[in-house]
Amino acid sequence: WVSPGCPLTERPTMAAAGGPPSETGLDQFIYGAKTFFTGMFAAQVAALFTNPIDVVKIRLQIQGEGGGGSSKGLWRMFSHIAQTEGVAGLTKGIGPSLLREASYSSIRLSLYEPLRNKILTEEEMRDGAPLLKKFLAGGTSGAIGAGLANPADLVKVRMQAAVGNRYPSTFSALKEIYQEGGVAGLYRGTIPTVQRAAILTATQLGTYDHVKHGILRLGLLDEGVPLHFSSGVVAGFAVAVTTSPVDTVRTRLMNQPLCPEGKGKLYRSMADCALQTVRKEGLVGIYKGFTAQWMRVGPHTTISLVVWEFLRRVTGLDAI
């Protein structure tokens, strides 16, 4: 980011930060392809490391639906899954999880940079961009990615929530969901998924971008892994706080059984699910699984952003 003799308060020009200096179509295509695939691989690496805690988080979020049943904490749930289902239980949904990252995360990560640079002025790119504009770019890219990748997300949630061997493979889960509700069934829960993704990506990338460049301007750290790691940790905690309530609601909507006509048996809408959860389980119910959510999105955010920055550097892309 910073060339010799330039103060840390200076940021790259819009052309430097938004893509290759050349405006040829081929150069832009290559730059975009690099951004897409580096984002995909970074997110998949993070998913491999965090899938077990994701399974635990899903189980915590659906336990006690309707106000009944015993309640387990994070470590008790982890131990219960390991004892009753073995390692296979903790790796449930890894196939659709990687598929989801290949679609959803690659789209949202690759769109953030061009969207951000499109809405920023050259002065803002040079002197420091407003946080709200970064949130807007992140929210938009997250919503687009989530809307397109909802079937993979739905399959992942259903497989991770299932106890036993209900879904032997990603295809079997996809087939059952399709038989239940057709093509529309594959997009069940799209609204809360898009809302969550918009909040998550706005918080994740906007916070990371803002914290990172704030640290650079203060001269506390130079571009590199320590800077990427520390900024990622802050962004990961912020993501957990903002997304935990909507994530609980989304999980319950996606996991609920369906009537023959394809409608949910338990909840009519996102608002209905949220109200029922609060009414029967209290405010704590909407934040059920928060620790697991933090332990999942925190490391996932940090790992994916550190790996993404590394891959961007080795492939000749600019840092975020």
PDB file of C-alpha atoms in Angstrom:
ATOM      1  CA  TRP A   1       0.000   0.000   0.000  1.00  0.00           C
ATOM      2  CA  VAL A   2       2.650   2.531   0.989  1.00  0.00           C
ATOM      3  CA  SER A   3       5.540   3.402  -1.285  1.00  0.00           C
ATOM      4  CA  PRO A   4       8.882   4.709   0.062  1.00  0.00           C
ATOM      5  CA  GLY A   5       8.611   8.355   1.040  1.00  0.00           C
ATOM      6  CA  CYS A   6       4.798   8.369   1.287  1.00  0.00           C
ATOM      7  CA  PRO A   7       3.151   8.995   4.661  1.00  0.00           C
ATOM      8  CA  LEU A   8       0.868   6.303   6.056  1.00  0.00           C
ATOM      9  CA  THR A   9      -2.091   8.654   5.877  1.00  0.00           C
ATOM     10  CA  GLU A  10      -2.065   8.426   2.090  1.00  0.00           C
ATOM     11  CA  ARG A  11      -4.148   5.772   0.421  1.00  0.00           C
ATOM     12  CA  PRO A  12      -3.926   4.545  -3.144  1.00  0.00           C
ATOM     13  CA  THR A  13      -5.785   6.339  -5.854  1.00  0.00           C
ATOM     14  CA  MET A  14      -9.076   4.865  -6.999  1.00  0.00           C
ATOM     15  CA  ALA A  15      -7.429   3.244 -10.024  1.00  0.00           C
ATOM     16  CA  ALA A  16      -4.776   1.583  -7.898  1.00  0.00           C
ATOM     17  CA  ALA A  17      -7.192   0.275  -5.310  1.00  0.00           C
ATOM     18  CA  GLY A  18      -9.975  -0.719  -7.670  1.00  0.00           C
ATOM     19  CA  GLY A  19      -8.084  -2.931 -10.076  1.00  0.00           C
ATOM     20  CA  PRO A  20      -5.256  -3.030 -12.610  1.00  0.00           C
ATOM     21  CA  PRO A  21      -4.012   0.319 -13.920  1.00  0.00           C
ATOM     22  CA  SER A  22      -4.764  -0.758 -17.493  1.00  0.00           C
ATOM     23  CA  GLU A  23      -8.384  -0.395 -18.614  1.00  0.00           C
ATOM     24  CA  THR A  24      -8.332  -3.182 -21.205  1.00  0.00           C
ATOM     25  CA  GLY A  25     -11.111  -5.714 -20.951  1.00  0.00           C
ATOM     26  CA  LEU A  26      -8.689  -8.623 -20.628  1.00  0.00           C
ATOM     27  CA  ASP A  27      -6.817  -7.033 -17.711  1.00  0.00           C
ATOM     28  CA  GLN A  28     -10.084  -6.310 -15.910  1.00  0.00           C
ATOM     29  CA  PHE A  29     -11.276  -9.870 -16.491  1.00  0.00           C
ATOM     30  CA  ILE A  30      -8.028 -11.339 -15.138  1.00  0.00           C
ATOM     31  CA  TYR A  31      -8.122  -9.061 -12.095  1.00  0.00           C
ATOM     32  CA  GLY A  32     -11.756  -9.998 -11.400  1.00  0.00           C
ATOM     33  CA  ALA A  33     -11.054 -13.722 -11.843  1.00  0.00           C
ATOM     34  CA  LYS A  34      -8.124 -13.528  -9.418  1.00  0.00           C
ATOM     35  CA  THR A  35     -10.301 -11.732  -6.872  1.00  0.00           C
ATOM     36  CA  PHE A  36     -13.072 -14.326  -7.269  1.00  0.00           C
ATOM     37  CA  PHE A  37     -10.886 -17.414  -6.904  1.00  0.00           C
ATOM     38  CA  THR A  38      -8.646 -16.066  -4.131  1.00  0.00           C
ATOM     39  CA  GLY A  39     -11.788 -15.215  -2.146  1.00  0.00           C
ATOM     40  CA  MET A  40     -13.231 -18.675  -2.794  1.00  0.00           C
ATOM     41  CA  PHE A  41     -10.115 -20.562  -1.666  1.00  0.00           C
ATOM     42  CA  ALA A  42      -9.654 -18.360   1.405  1.00  0.00           C
ATOM     43  CA  ALA A  43     -13.251 -18.927   2.515  1.00  0.00           C
ATOM     44  CA  GLN A  44     -13.009 -22.686   1.925  1.00  0.00           C
ATOM     45  CA  VAL A  45      -9.855 -22.930   4.055  1.00  0.00           C
ATOM     46  CA  ALA A  46     -11.709 -21.124   6.846  1.00  0.00           C
ATOM     47  CA  ALA A  47     -14.743 -23.419   6.443  1.00  0.00           C
ATOM     48  CA  LEU A  48     -12.611 -26.549   6.830  1.00  0.00           C
ATOM     49  CA  PHE A  49     -11.287 -25.311  10.170  1.00  0.00           C
ATOM     50  CA  THR A  50     -14.599 -24.048  11.559  1.00  0.00           C
ATOM     51  CA  ASN A  51     -17.130 -26.679  10.393  1.00  0.00           C
ATOM     52  CA  PRO A  52     -17.240 -28.594  13.736  1.00  0.00           C
ATOM     53  CA  ILE A  53     -18.141 -25.475  15.727  1.00  0.00           C
ATOM     54  CA  ASP A  54     -20.693 -24.614  13.032  1.00  0.00           C
ATOM     55  CA  VAL A  55     -22.426 -27.960  13.648  1.00  0.00           C
ATOM     56  CA  VAL A  56     -22.471 -27.260  17.399  1.00  0.00           C
ATOM     57  CA  LYS A  57     -23.854 -23.765  16.798  1.00  0.00           C
ATOM     58  CA  ILE A  58     -26.703 -25.104  14.621  1.00  0.00           C
ATOM     59  CA  ARG A  59     -27.658 -27.700  17.252  1.00  0.00           C
ATOM     60  CA  LEU A  60     -27.613 -25.080  20.015  1.00  0.00           C
ATOM     61  CA  GLN A  61     -29.860 -22.790  18.009  1.00  0.00           C
ATOM     62  CA  ILE A  62     -32.569 -25.395  17.406  1.00  0.00           C
ATOM     63  CA  GLN A  63     -32.592 -26.985  20.860  1.00  0.00           C
ATOM     64  CA  GLY A  64     -35.568 -26.011  22.974  1.00  0.00           C
ATOM     65  CA  GLU A  65     -37.777 -24.989  20.049  1.00  0.00           C
ATOM     66  CA  GLY A  66     -41.274 -24.641  21.371  1.00  0.00           C
ATOM     67  CA  GLY A  67     -39.994 -24.137  24.913  1.00  0.00           C
ATOM     68  CA  GLY A  68     -39.436 -27.806  25.762  1.00  0.00           C
ATOM     69  CA  GLY A  69     -36.506 -30.177  26.128  1.00  0.00           C
ATOM     70  CA  SER A  70     -33.296 -29.977  28.105  1.00  0.00           C
ATOM     71  CA  SER A  71     -30.726 -27.318  27.362  1.00  0.00           C
ATOM     72  CA  LYS A  72     -27.056 -27.994  26.711  1.00  0.00           C
ATOM     73  CA  GLY A  73     -24.210 -25.527  26.740  1.00  0.00           C
ATOM     74  CA  LEU A  74     -21.467 -25.253  24.155  1.00  0.00           C
ATOM     75  CA  TRP A  75     -19.070 -27.867  25.521  1.00  0.00           C
ATOM     76  CA  ARG A  76     -21.833 -30.291  26.574  1.00  0.00           C
ATOM     77  CA  MET A  77     -23.298 -30.105  23.078  1.00  0.00           C
ATOM     78  CA  PHE A  78     -19.869 -30.631  21.514  1.00  0.00           C
ATOM     79  CA  SER A  79     -19.251 -33.635  23.775  1.00  0.00           C
ATOM     80  CA  HIS A  80     -22.743 -35.036  23.127  1.00  0.00           C
ATOM     81  CA  ILE A  81     -22.298 -34.916  19.339  1.00  0.00           C
ATOM     82  CA  ALA A  82     -18.813 -36.443  19.544  1.00  0.00           C
ATOM     83  CA  GLN A  83     -20.014 -39.284  21.794  1.00  0.00           C
ATOM     84  CA  THR A  84     -23.237 -40.116  19.962  1.00  0.00           C
ATOM     85  CA  GLU A  85     -22.250 -39.418  16.343  1.00  0.00           C
ATOM     86  CA  GLY A  86     -18.461 -39.516  16.373  1.00  0.00           C
ATOM     87  CA  VAL A  87     -16.189 -37.431  14.184  1.00  0.00           C
ATOM     88  CA  ALA A  88     -18.669 -37.807  11.329  1.00  0.00           C
ATOM     89  CA  GLY A  89     -21.214 -35.825  13.335  1.00  0.00           C
ATOM     90  CA  LEU A  90     -18.840 -32.874  13.656  1.00  0.00           C
ATOM     91  CA  THR A  91     -18.032 -32.890   9.941  1.00  0.00           C
ATOM     92  CA  LYS A  92     -21.667 -32.937   8.813  1.00  0.00           C
ATOM     93  CA  GLY A  93     -22.456 -30.507   6.046  1.00  0.00           C
ATOM     94  CA  ILE A  94     -18.824 -30.015   5.005  1.00  0.00           C
ATOM     95  CA  GLY A  95     -19.697 -30.740   1.344  1.00  0.00           C
ATOM     96  CA  PRO A  96     -22.424 -28.115   0.992  1.00  0.00           C
ATOM     97  CA  SER A  97     -20.373 -25.808   3.231  1.00  0.00           C
ATOM     98  CA  LEU A  98     -17.505 -25.839   0.736  1.00  0.00           C
ATOM     99  CA  LEU A  99     -20.001 -25.489  -2.112  1.00  0.00           C
ATOM    100  CA  ARG A 100     -21.549 -22.518  -0.332  1.00  0.00           C
ATOM    101  CA  GLU A 101     -18.167 -20.841   0.087  1.00  0.00           C
ATOM    102  CA  ALA A 102     -17.419 -21.475  -3.604  1.00  0.00           C
ATOM    103  CA  SER A 103     -20.554 -19.543  -4.542  1.00  0.00           C
ATOM    104  CA  TYR A 104     -21.640 -17.205  -1.738  1.00  0.00           C
ATOM    105  CA  SER A 105     -18.270 -16.148  -0.322  1.00  0.00           C
ATOM    106  CA  SER A 106     -16.499 -15.888  -3.654  1.00  0.00           C
ATOM    107  CA  ILE A 107     -19.240 -13.571  -4.925  1.00  0.00           C
ATOM    108  CA  ARG A 108     -19.459 -11.359  -1.840  1.00  0.00           C
ATOM    109  CA  LEU A 109     -15.694 -11.048  -1.401  1.00  0.00           C
ATOM    110  CA  SER A 110     -15.004 -10.346  -5.067  1.00  0.00           C
ATOM    111  CA  LEU A 111     -17.783  -7.740  -5.331  1.00  0.00           C
ATOM    112  CA  TYR A 112     -16.819  -5.753  -2.222  1.00  0.00           C
ATOM    113  CA  GLU A 113     -13.765  -4.015  -3.691  1.00  0.00           C
ATOM    114  CA  PRO A 114     -15.347  -2.773  -6.963  1.00  0.00           C
ATOM    115  CA  LEU A 115     -18.567  -1.734  -5.173  1.00  0.00           C
ATOM    116  CA  ARG A 116     -16.601   0.132  -2.498  1.00  0.00           C
ATOM    117  CA  ASN A 117     -14.494   1.945  -5.055  1.00  0.00           C
ATOM    118  CA  LYS A 118     -17.564   2.781  -7.143  1.00  0.00           C
ATOM    119  CA  ILE A 119     -19.224   4.730  -4.309  1.00  0.00           C
ATOM    120  CA  LEU A 120     -16.086   6.405  -2.938  1.00  0.00           C
ATOM    121  CA  THR A 121     -14.637   9.655  -4.218  1.00  0.00           C
ATOM    122  CA  GLU A 122     -10.938   9.953  -5.001  1.00  0.00           C
ATOM    123  CA  GLU A 123     -10.571  12.180  -1.946  1.00  0.00           C
ATOM    124  CA  GLU A 124     -12.173   9.523   0.265  1.00  0.00           C
ATOM    125  CA  MET A 125      -9.937   6.817  -1.194  1.00  0.00           C
ATOM    126  CA  ARG A 126      -6.904   8.963  -0.445  1.00  0.00           C
ATOM    127  CA  ASP A 127      -7.788  10.431   2.964  1.00  0.00           C
ATOM    128  CA  GLY A 128     -10.007   7.758   4.507  1.00  0.00           C
ATOM    129  CA  ALA A 129     -13.409   6.400   3.489  1.00  0.00           C
ATOM    130  CA  PRO A 130     -16.535   6.787   5.659  1.00  0.00           C
ATOM    131  CA  LEU A 131     -17.447   3.603   7.530  1.00  0.00           C
ATOM    132  CA  LEU A 132     -21.078   3.779   6.368  1.00  0.00           C
ATOM    133  CA  LYS A 133     -20.028   3.616   2.709  1.00  0.00           C
ATOM    134  CA  LYS A 134     -17.938   0.528   3.457  1.00  0.00           C
ATOM    135  CA  PHE A 135     -20.955  -0.995   5.212  1.00  0.00           C
ATOM    136  CA  LEU A 136     -23.079  -0.214   2.149  1.00  0.00           C
ATOM    137  CA  ALA A 137     -20.607  -1.926  -0.202  1.00  0.00           C
ATOM    138  CA  GLY A 138     -20.313  -4.942   2.090  1.00  0.00           C
ATOM    139  CA  GLY A 139     -24.051  -5.255   2.643  1.00  0.00           C
ATOM    140  CA  THR A 140     -24.774  -5.121  -1.080  1.00  0.00           C
ATOM    141  CA  SER A 141     -22.140  -7.705  -2.008  1.00  0.00           C
ATOM    142  CA  GLY A 142     -23.284 -10.016   0.809  1.00  0.00           C
ATOM    143  CA  ALA A 143     -26.951  -9.809  -0.204  1.00  0.00           C
ATOM    144  CA  ILE A 144     -26.171 -10.637  -3.844  1.00  0.00           C
ATOM    145  CA  GLY A 145     -23.984 -13.610  -2.915  1.00  0.00           C
ATOM    146  CA  ALA A 146     -26.483 -15.022  -0.427  1.00  0.00           C
ATOM    147  CA  GLY A 147     -29.441 -14.727  -2.775  1.00  0.00           C
ATOM    148  CA  LEU A 148     -27.658 -16.702  -5.475  1.00  0.00           C
ATOM    149  CA  ALA A 149     -26.232 -19.346  -3.124  1.00  0.00           C
ATOM    150  CA  ASN A 150     -29.282 -20.013  -0.897  1.00  0.00           C
ATOM    151  CA  PRO A 151     -29.790 -23.689  -1.965  1.00  0.00           C
ATOM    152  CA  ALA A 152     -26.263 -24.622  -0.816  1.00  0.00           C
ATOM    153  CA  ASP A 153     -26.820 -22.785   2.470  1.00  0.00           C
ATOM    154  CA  LEU A 154     -30.163 -24.545   3.031  1.00  0.00           C
ATOM    155  CA  VAL A 155     -28.630 -27.985   2.419  1.00  0.00           C
ATOM    156  CA  LYS A 156     -25.777 -27.182   4.804  1.00  0.00           C
ATOM    157  CA  VAL A 157     -28.148 -26.163   7.618  1.00  0.00           C
ATOM    158  CA  ARG A 158     -30.401 -29.213   7.140  1.00  0.00           C
ATOM    159  CA  MET A 159     -27.465 -31.644   7.134  1.00  0.00           C
ATOM    160  CA  GLN A 160     -25.838 -30.090  10.199  1.00  0.00           C
ATOM    161  CA  ALA A 161     -29.111 -30.001  12.131  1.00  0.00           C
ATOM    162  CA  ALA A 162     -29.997 -33.651  11.387  1.00  0.00           C
ATOM    163  CA  VAL A 163     -29.245 -36.205  14.102  1.00  0.00           C
ATOM    164  CA  GLY A 164     -28.108 -39.605  12.844  1.00  0.00           C
ATOM    165  CA  ASN A 165     -27.665 -40.425   9.168  1.00  0.00           C
ATOM    166  CA  ARG A 166     -30.770 -38.847   7.679  1.00  0.00           C
ATOM    167  CA  TYR A 167     -28.794 -37.385   4.765  1.00  0.00           C
ATOM    168  CA  PRO A 168     -26.035 -39.734   3.519  1.00  0.00           C
ATOM    169  CA  SER A 169     -24.802 -37.131   1.027  1.00  0.00           C
ATOM    170  CA  THR A 170     -25.250 -33.593  -0.207  1.00  0.00           C
ATOM    171  CA  PHE A 171     -27.249 -34.902  -3.172  1.00  0.00           C
ATOM    172  CA  SER A 172     -29.648 -36.879  -0.956  1.00  0.00           C
ATOM    173  CA  ALA A 173     -30.368 -33.750   1.123  1.00  0.00           C
ATOM    174  CA  LEU A 174     -30.848 -31.671  -2.011  1.00  0.00           C
ATOM    175  CA  LYS A 175     -33.184 -34.327  -3.468  1.00  0.00           C
ATOM    176  CA  GLU A 176     -35.342 -34.530  -0.321  1.00  0.00           C
ATOM    177  CA  ILE A 177     -35.666 -30.754  -0.048  1.00  0.00           C
ATOM    178  CA  TYR A 178     -36.629 -30.552  -3.727  1.00  0.00           C
ATOM    179  CA  GLN A 179     -39.238 -33.308  -3.309  1.00  0.00           C
ATOM    180  CA  GLU A 180     -40.718 -31.455  -0.318  1.00  0.00           C
ATOM    181  CA  GLY A 181     -41.085 -28.078  -1.960  1.00  0.00           C
ATOM    182  CA  GLY A 182     -39.803 -28.069  -5.526  1.00  0.00           C
ATOM    183  CA  VAL A 183     -37.544 -25.269  -6.753  1.00  0.00           C
ATOM    184  CA  ALA A 184     -39.252 -22.839  -4.359  1.00  0.00           C
ATOM    185  CA  GLY A 185     -38.287 -25.148  -1.499  1.00  0.00           C
ATOM    186  CA  LEU A 186     -34.609 -24.692  -2.344  1.00  0.00           C
ATOM    187  CA  TYR A 187     -35.036 -20.973  -1.752  1.00  0.00           C
ATOM    188  CA  ARG A 188     -36.865 -21.295   1.554  1.00  0.00           C
ATOM    189  CA  GLY A 189     -35.406 -18.896   4.081  1.00  0.00           C
ATOM    190  CA  THR A 190     -33.903 -16.676   1.380  1.00  0.00           C
ATOM    191  CA  ILE A 191     -35.073 -13.431   2.996  1.00  0.00           C
ATOM    192  CA  PRO A 192     -33.471 -14.046   6.413  1.00  0.00           C
ATOM    193  CA  THR A 193     -30.416 -15.522   4.677  1.00  0.00           C
ATOM    194  CA  VAL A 194     -29.989 -12.403   2.534  1.00  0.00           C
ATOM    195  CA  GLN A 195     -30.590 -10.155   5.539  1.00  0.00           C
ATOM    196  CA  ARG A 196     -28.028 -12.050   7.589  1.00  0.00           C
ATOM    197  CA  ALA A 197     -25.493 -12.019   4.756  1.00  0.00           C
ATOM    198  CA  ALA A 198     -25.940  -8.281   4.241  1.00  0.00           C
ATOM    199  CA  ILE A 199     -25.405  -7.625   7.954  1.00  0.00           C
ATOM    200  CA  LEU A 200     -22.507 -10.095   8.153  1.00  0.00           C
ATOM    201  CA  THR A 201     -20.600  -8.843   5.111  1.00  0.00           C
ATOM    202  CA  ALA A 202     -21.232  -5.190   5.922  1.00  0.00           C
ATOM    203  CA  THR A 203     -19.920  -5.725   9.443  1.00  0.00           C
ATOM    204  CA  GLN A 204     -17.099  -8.087   8.486  1.00  0.00           C
ATOM    205  CA  LEU A 205     -15.555  -6.305   5.513  1.00  0.00           C
ATOM    206  CA  GLY A 206     -16.522  -2.776   6.573  1.00  0.00           C
ATOM    207  CA  THR A 207     -15.069  -3.216  10.074  1.00  0.00           C
ATOM    208  CA  TYR A 208     -11.968  -5.003   8.795  1.00  0.00           C
ATOM    209  CA  ASP A 209     -11.314  -2.355   6.151  1.00  0.00           C
ATOM    210  CA  HIS A 210     -11.875   0.526   8.591  1.00  0.00           C
ATOM    211  CA  VAL A 211      -9.879  -0.923  11.493  1.00  0.00           C
ATOM    212  CA  LYS A 212      -7.015  -1.970   9.246  1.00  0.00           C
ATOM    213  CA  HIS A 213      -6.576   1.424   7.636  1.00  0.00           C
ATOM    214  CA  GLY A 214      -7.061   3.185  10.953  1.00  0.00           C
ATOM    215  CA  ILE A 215      -4.119   1.190  12.313  1.00  0.00           C
ATOM    216  CA  LEU A 216      -2.092   2.013   9.194  1.00  0.00           C
ATOM    217  CA  ARG A 217      -2.826   5.727   9.497  1.00  0.00           C
ATOM    218  CA  LEU A 218      -1.776   5.684  13.157  1.00  0.00           C
ATOM    219  CA  GLY A 219       1.454   3.954  12.185  1.00  0.00           C
ATOM    220  CA  LEU A 220       0.931   1.141  14.710  1.00  0.00           C
ATOM    221  CA  LEU A 221       1.522  -1.689  12.230  1.00  0.00           C
ATOM    222  CA  ASP A 222       2.678  -2.068   8.652  1.00  0.00           C
ATOM    223  CA  GLU A 223       0.928  -4.117   5.963  1.00  0.00           C
ATOM    224  CA  GLY A 224       1.372  -7.801   6.831  1.00  0.00           C
ATOM    225  CA  VAL A 225       0.020 -10.765   8.793  1.00  0.00           C
ATOM    226  CA  PRO A 226       0.002  -9.073  12.270  1.00  0.00           C
ATOM    227  CA  LEU A 227      -2.101  -6.235  10.847  1.00  0.00           C
ATOM    228  CA  HIS A 228      -4.447  -8.599   8.983  1.00  0.00           C
ATOM    229  CA  PHE A 229      -4.826 -10.879  12.024  1.00  0.00           C
ATOM    230  CA  SER A 230      -5.574  -8.125  14.547  1.00  0.00           C
ATOM    231  CA  SER A 231      -8.049  -6.412  12.214  1.00  0.00           C
ATOM    232  CA  GLY A 232      -9.704  -9.770  11.518  1.00  0.00           C
ATOM    233  CA  VAL A 233     -10.138 -10.505  15.238  1.00  0.00           C
ATOM    234  CA  VAL A 234     -11.952  -7.189  15.785  1.00  0.00           C
ATOM    235  CA  ALA A 235     -14.118  -7.761  12.719  1.00  0.00           C
ATOM    236  CA  GLY A 236     -14.960 -11.320  13.829  1.00  0.00           C
ATOM    237  CA  PHE A 237     -16.307 -10.201  17.207  1.00  0.00           C
ATOM    238  CA  ALA A 238     -18.343  -7.425  15.597  1.00  0.00           C
ATOM    239  CA  VAL A 239     -19.860  -9.972  13.197  1.00  0.00           C
ATOM    240  CA  ALA A 240     -20.905 -12.272  16.067  1.00  0.00           C
ATOM    241  CA  VAL A 241     -22.701  -9.437  17.872  1.00  0.00           C
ATOM    242  CA  THR A 242     -24.628  -8.221  14.831  1.00  0.00           C
ATOM    243  CA  THR A 243     -25.537 -11.564  13.240  1.00  0.00           C
ATOM    244  CA  SER A 244     -26.344 -13.890  16.130  1.00  0.00           C
ATOM    245  CA  PRO A 245     -30.075 -12.991  16.466  1.00  0.00           C
ATOM    246  CA  VAL A 246     -30.848 -13.190  12.745  1.00  0.00           C
ATOM    247  CA  ASP A 247     -28.744 -16.346  12.438  1.00  0.00           C
ATOM    248  CA  THR A 248     -30.834 -18.109  15.108  1.00  0.00           C
ATOM    249  CA  VAL A 249     -34.058 -17.123  13.342  1.00  0.00           C
ATOM    250  CA  ARG A 250     -32.694 -18.168   9.935  1.00  0.00           C
ATOM    251  CA  THR A 251     -31.601 -21.572  11.254  1.00  0.00           C
ATOM    252  CA  ARG A 252     -35.012 -22.272  12.775  1.00  0.00           C
ATOM    253  CA  LEU A 253     -36.856 -21.204   9.638  1.00  0.00           C
ATOM    254  CA  MET A 254     -34.712 -23.436   7.450  1.00  0.00           C
ATOM    255  CA  ASN A 255     -34.898 -26.422   9.780  1.00  0.00           C
ATOM    256  CA  GLN A 256     -38.655 -26.429  10.453  1.00  0.00           C
ATOM    257  CA  PRO A 257     -40.819 -29.237   8.979  1.00  0.00           C
ATOM    258  CA  LEU A 258     -43.106 -28.412   6.061  1.00  0.00           C
ATOM    259  CA  CYS A 259     -46.813 -28.944   5.412  1.00  0.00           C
ATOM    260  CA  PRO A 260     -47.800 -30.806   2.206  1.00  0.00           C
ATOM    261  CA  GLU A 261     -48.366 -27.445   0.481  1.00  0.00           C
ATOM    262  CA  GLY A 262     -44.795 -26.443   1.253  1.00  0.00           C
ATOM    263  CA  LYS A 263     -45.462 -23.979   4.084  1.00  0.00           C
ATOM    264  CA  GLY A 264     -43.614 -24.138   7.391  1.00  0.00           C
ATOM    265  CA  LYS A 265     -45.419 -25.873  10.259  1.00  0.00           C
ATOM    266  CA  LEU A 266     -43.883 -23.793  13.039  1.00  0.00           C
ATOM    267  CA  TYR A 267     -43.282 -20.271  11.761  1.00  0.00           C
ATOM    268  CA  ARG A 268     -45.040 -18.048   9.212  1.00  0.00           C
ATOM    269  CA  SER A 269     -42.224 -15.561   8.749  1.00  0.00           C
ATOM    270  CA  MET A 270     -38.960 -14.267  10.137  1.00  0.00           C
ATOM    271  CA  ALA A 271     -40.801 -11.873  12.443  1.00  0.00           C
ATOM    272  CA  ASP A 272     -43.114 -14.662  13.657  1.00  0.00           C
ATOM    273  CA  CYS A 273     -40.135 -16.894  14.425  1.00  0.00           C
ATOM    274  CA  ALA A 274     -38.373 -14.107  16.323  1.00  0.00           C
ATOM    275  CA  LEU A 275     -41.510 -13.275  18.345  1.00  0.00           C
ATOM    276  CA  GLN A 276     -42.229 -16.922  19.198  1.00  0.00           C
ATOM    277  CA  THR A 277     -38.623 -17.443  20.259  1.00  0.00           C
ATOM    278  CA  VAL A 278     -38.632 -14.407  22.560  1.00  0.00           C
ATOM    279  CA  ARG A 279     -42.085 -15.233  23.957  1.00  0.00           C
ATOM    280  CA  LYS A 280     -41.240 -18.852  24.811  1.00  0.00           C
ATOM    281  CA  GLU A 281     -37.535 -18.599  25.631  1.00  0.00           C
ATOM    282  CA  GLY A 282     -36.995 -14.970  26.543  1.00  0.00           C
ATOM    283  CA  LEU A 283     -34.502 -12.525  25.033  1.00  0.00           C
ATOM    284  CA  VAL A 284     -31.718 -15.002  25.716  1.00  0.00           C
ATOM    285  CA  GLY A 285     -33.377 -17.340  23.203  1.00  0.00           C
ATOM    286  CA  ILE A 286     -32.655 -14.995  20.313  1.00  0.00           C
ATOM    287  CA  TYR A 287     -28.969 -15.044  21.258  1.00  0.00           C
ATOM    288  CA  LYS A 288     -28.914 -18.802  21.776  1.00  0.00           C
ATOM    289  CA  GLY A 289     -25.617 -20.206  20.579  1.00  0.00           C
ATOM    290  CA  PHE A 290     -23.855 -16.820  20.757  1.00  0.00           C
ATOM    291  CA  THR A 291     -20.600 -18.264  22.111  1.00  0.00           C
ATOM    292  CA  ALA A 292     -20.608 -20.903  19.384  1.00  0.00           C
ATOM    293  CA  GLN A 293     -21.487 -18.220  16.843  1.00  0.00           C
ATOM    294  CA  TRP A 294     -18.525 -16.120  17.982  1.00  0.00           C
ATOM    295  CA  MET A 295     -16.225 -19.143  18.011  1.00  0.00           C
ATOM    296  CA  ARG A 296     -17.344 -19.905  14.470  1.00  0.00           C
ATOM    297  CA  VAL A 297     -17.523 -16.489  12.765  1.00  0.00           C
ATOM    298  CA  GLY A 298     -14.557 -15.100  14.718  1.00  0.00           C
ATOM    299  CA  PRO A 299     -11.988 -17.659  13.508  1.00  0.00           C
ATOM    300  CA  HIS A 300     -13.723 -17.930  10.117  1.00  0.00           C
ATOM    301  CA  THR A 301     -13.443 -14.170   9.615  1.00  0.00           C
ATOM    302  CA  THR A 302      -9.833 -14.000  10.778  1.00  0.00           C
ATOM    303  CA  ILE A 303      -8.652 -17.060   8.827  1.00  0.00           C
ATOM    304  CA  SER A 304     -10.447 -16.137   5.618  1.00  0.00           C
ATOM    305  CA  LEU A 305      -9.215 -12.537   5.609  1.00  0.00           C
ATOM    306  CA  VAL A 306      -5.611 -13.422   6.505  1.00  0.00           C
ATOM    307  CA  VAL A 307      -5.520 -16.134   3.819  1.00  0.00           C
ATOM    308  CA  TRP A 308      -7.276 -13.846   1.314  1.00  0.00           C
ATOM    309  CA  GLU A 309      -4.765 -11.049   1.849  1.00  0.00           C
ATOM    310  CA  PHE A 310      -1.914 -13.568   1.410  1.00  0.00           C
ATOM    311  CA  LEU A 311      -3.397 -14.990  -1.795  1.00  0.00           C
ATOM    312  CA  ARG A 312      -4.031 -11.497  -3.131  1.00  0.00           C
ATOM    313  CA  ARG A 313      -0.383 -10.596  -2.540  1.00  0.00           C
ATOM    314  CA  VAL A 314       1.057 -13.715  -4.203  1.00  0.00           C
ATOM    315  CA  THR A 315      -1.251 -13.327  -7.222  1.00  0.00           C
ATOM    316  CA  GLY A 316      -0.338  -9.672  -7.709  1.00  0.00           C
ATOM    317  CA  LEU A 317      -3.565  -8.109  -6.397  1.00  0.00           C
ATOM    318  CA  ASP A 318      -3.723  -5.007  -4.214  1.00  0.00           C
ATOM    319  CA  ALA A 319      -4.333  -5.386  -0.478  1.00  0.00           C
ATOM    320  CA  ILE A 320      -7.873  -4.638   0.714  1.00  0.00           C
TER     321      ILE A 320
END
